[in-house]
Amino acid sequence: MKLLQSLLLFTFTMIASLIAFTYTAIHFPTTMRELLSGAQHVRDQMQSLYLPDNFMVWVDIFLQPNQIVLVGISIVMRFVIGIIGSFVSRNRTPTPTARSGPAPSASANSPFSRWG
């Protein structure tokens, strides 16, 4: 169940990131152009390091400006969803059930109480 929840959350994050990327490109084209030029600057700085060709070919393939911006938006979106999820899960935490028997002692609250 945990794996399915993680996969669904990842899928939701990627879809939300693509929507945010497209929304920014349509409604805020100046901001998107600035983000893309900043990503191009990062790519140019990597190319100015004069690294060997076996490394630079991967920079050319994977570090396109639009991919860098999409990854950045995905990271921000993951933080936002994580913060929202922490507020939601905080409100849904189950309350501890009442135990029958004597009241728990201070040592029962210790993380080492189950060690024996």
CSV table of C-alpha atoms in Angstrom, one decimal:
chain,number,residue,atom,x,y,z
A,1,MET,CA,0.0,0.0,0.0
A,2,LYS,CA,2.9,2.4,0.8
A,3,LEU,CA,4.5,1.7,-2.6
A,4,LEU,CA,1.2,2.5,-4.4
A,5,GLN,CA,0.8,5.7,-2.4
A,6,SER,CA,4.3,6.8,-3.2
A,7,LEU,CA,3.8,6.0,-6.9
A,8,LEU,CA,0.6,8.0,-7.0
A,9,LEU,CA,2.2,10.9,-5.2
A,10,PHE,CA,5.1,10.9,-7.6
A,11,THR,CA,2.7,10.8,-10.6
A,12,PHE,CA,0.6,13.6,-9.1
A,13,THR,CA,3.8,15.7,-8.6
A,14,MET,CA,5.0,15.2,-12.1
A,15,ILE,CA,1.5,16.1,-13.6
A,16,ALA,CA,1.3,19.2,-11.4
A,17,SER,CA,4.8,20.2,-12.4
A,18,LEU,CA,4.0,19.9,-16.1
A,19,ILE,CA,0.8,21.9,-15.5
A,20,ALA,CA,2.8,24.6,-13.6
A,21,PHE,CA,5.4,24.7,-16.4
A,22,THR,CA,2.8,25.1,-19.1
A,23,TYR,CA,0.8,27.7,-17.1
A,24,THR,CA,4.0,29.7,-16.6
A,25,ALA,CA,4.9,29.6,-20.3
A,26,ILE,CA,1.4,30.7,-21.3
A,27,HIS,CA,0.5,33.3,-18.7
A,28,PHE,CA,4.0,34.5,-17.8
A,29,PRO,CA,6.2,34.3,-20.9
A,30,THR,CA,8.7,36.9,-19.6
A,31,THR,CA,9.3,34.9,-16.5
A,32,MET,CA,9.7,31.7,-18.4
A,33,ARG,CA,12.2,33.3,-20.8
A,34,GLU,CA,14.2,34.5,-17.8
A,35,LEU,CA,14.1,31.0,-16.3
A,36,LEU,CA,15.2,29.5,-19.6
A,37,SER,CA,18.0,32.1,-20.0
A,38,GLY,CA,19.2,31.3,-16.4
A,39,ALA,CA,19.2,27.6,-17.2
A,40,GLN,CA,21.1,28.3,-20.4
A,41,HIS,CA,23.7,30.2,-18.4
A,42,VAL,CA,24.1,27.2,-16.1
A,43,ARG,CA,24.6,25.0,-19.1
A,44,ASP,CA,27.2,27.4,-20.6
A,45,GLN,CA,29.1,27.4,-17.3
A,46,MET,CA,29.2,23.6,-17.4
A,47,GLN,CA,30.5,23.7,-20.9
A,48,SER,CA,33.2,26.3,-20.0
A,49,LEU,CA,34.8,23.8,-17.6
A,50,TYR,CA,36.5,22.0,-20.5
A,51,LEU,CA,35.5,18.6,-19.3
A,52,PRO,CA,36.3,15.5,-21.3
A,53,ASP,CA,34.0,14.6,-24.2
A,54,ASN,CA,32.7,11.4,-22.6
A,55,PHE,CA,31.2,13.7,-19.9
A,56,MET,CA,30.2,16.6,-22.1
A,57,VAL,CA,28.1,14.4,-24.4
A,58,TRP,CA,25.8,13.7,-21.4
A,59,VAL,CA,25.6,17.4,-20.6
A,60,ASP,CA,24.6,18.1,-24.2
A,61,ILE,CA,21.9,15.3,-24.0
A,62,PHE,CA,20.4,15.8,-20.6
A,63,LEU,CA,21.0,19.5,-19.7
A,64,GLN,CA,18.8,21.3,-22.1
A,65,PRO,CA,17.5,24.6,-20.6
A,66,ASN,CA,13.8,23.5,-20.7
A,67,GLN,CA,14.7,20.3,-18.9
A,68,ILE,CA,16.6,22.2,-16.2
A,69,VAL,CA,13.6,24.5,-15.6
A,70,LEU,CA,11.2,21.5,-15.5
A,71,VAL,CA,13.3,19.7,-12.9
A,72,GLY,CA,13.5,22.9,-10.9
A,73,ILE,CA,9.7,23.3,-11.0
A,74,SER,CA,9.3,19.6,-10.1
A,75,ILE,CA,11.5,20.1,-7.0
A,76,VAL,CA,9.5,23.2,-5.9
A,77,MET,CA,6.3,21.4,-6.5
A,78,ARG,CA,7.5,18.4,-4.4
A,79,PHE,CA,8.3,20.7,-1.6
A,80,VAL,CA,4.8,22.4,-1.8
A,81,ILE,CA,3.0,19.0,-1.9
A,82,GLY,CA,5.1,17.8,1.0
A,83,ILE,CA,4.3,20.8,3.1
A,84,ILE,CA,0.6,20.5,2.3
A,85,GLY,CA,0.7,16.8,3.0
A,86,SER,CA,2.3,17.4,6.4
A,87,PHE,CA,-0.6,19.7,7.3
A,88,VAL,CA,-3.1,17.1,6.1
A,89,SER,CA,-1.5,14.2,7.9
A,90,ARG,CA,-1.1,16.1,11.1
A,91,ASN,CA,-4.8,16.6,11.2
A,92,ARG,CA,-5.5,12.9,10.4
A,93,THR,CA,-3.2,11.3,13.0
A,94,PRO,CA,-5.1,8.6,15.0
A,95,THR,CA,-5.6,9.2,18.6
A,96,PRO,CA,-4.1,6.6,20.9
A,97,THR,CA,-6.6,4.1,22.2
A,98,ALA,CA,-7.2,3.6,25.9
A,99,ARG,CA,-5.4,0.6,27.3
A,100,SER,CA,-6.9,-1.6,30.0
A,101,GLY,CA,-4.9,-2.1,33.1
A,102,PRO,CA,-2.6,0.1,35.1
A,103,ALA,CA,-1.6,3.5,33.9
A,104,PRO,CA,1.6,3.5,31.9
A,105,SER,CA,4.7,4.6,33.8
A,106,ALA,CA,7.3,7.1,32.6
A,107,SER,CA,9.5,4.3,31.3
A,108,ALA,CA,6.7,3.0,29.1
A,109,ASN,CA,7.1,6.2,27.0
A,110,SER,CA,10.8,5.5,26.5
A,111,PRO,CA,11.8,4.4,23.0
A,112,PHE,CA,13.9,1.7,24.8
A,113,SER,CA,11.0,0.2,26.7
A,114,ARG,CA,10.5,-2.6,24.1
A,115,TRP,CA,14.1,-3.7,24.5
A,116,GLY,CA,13.4,-5.8,27.5
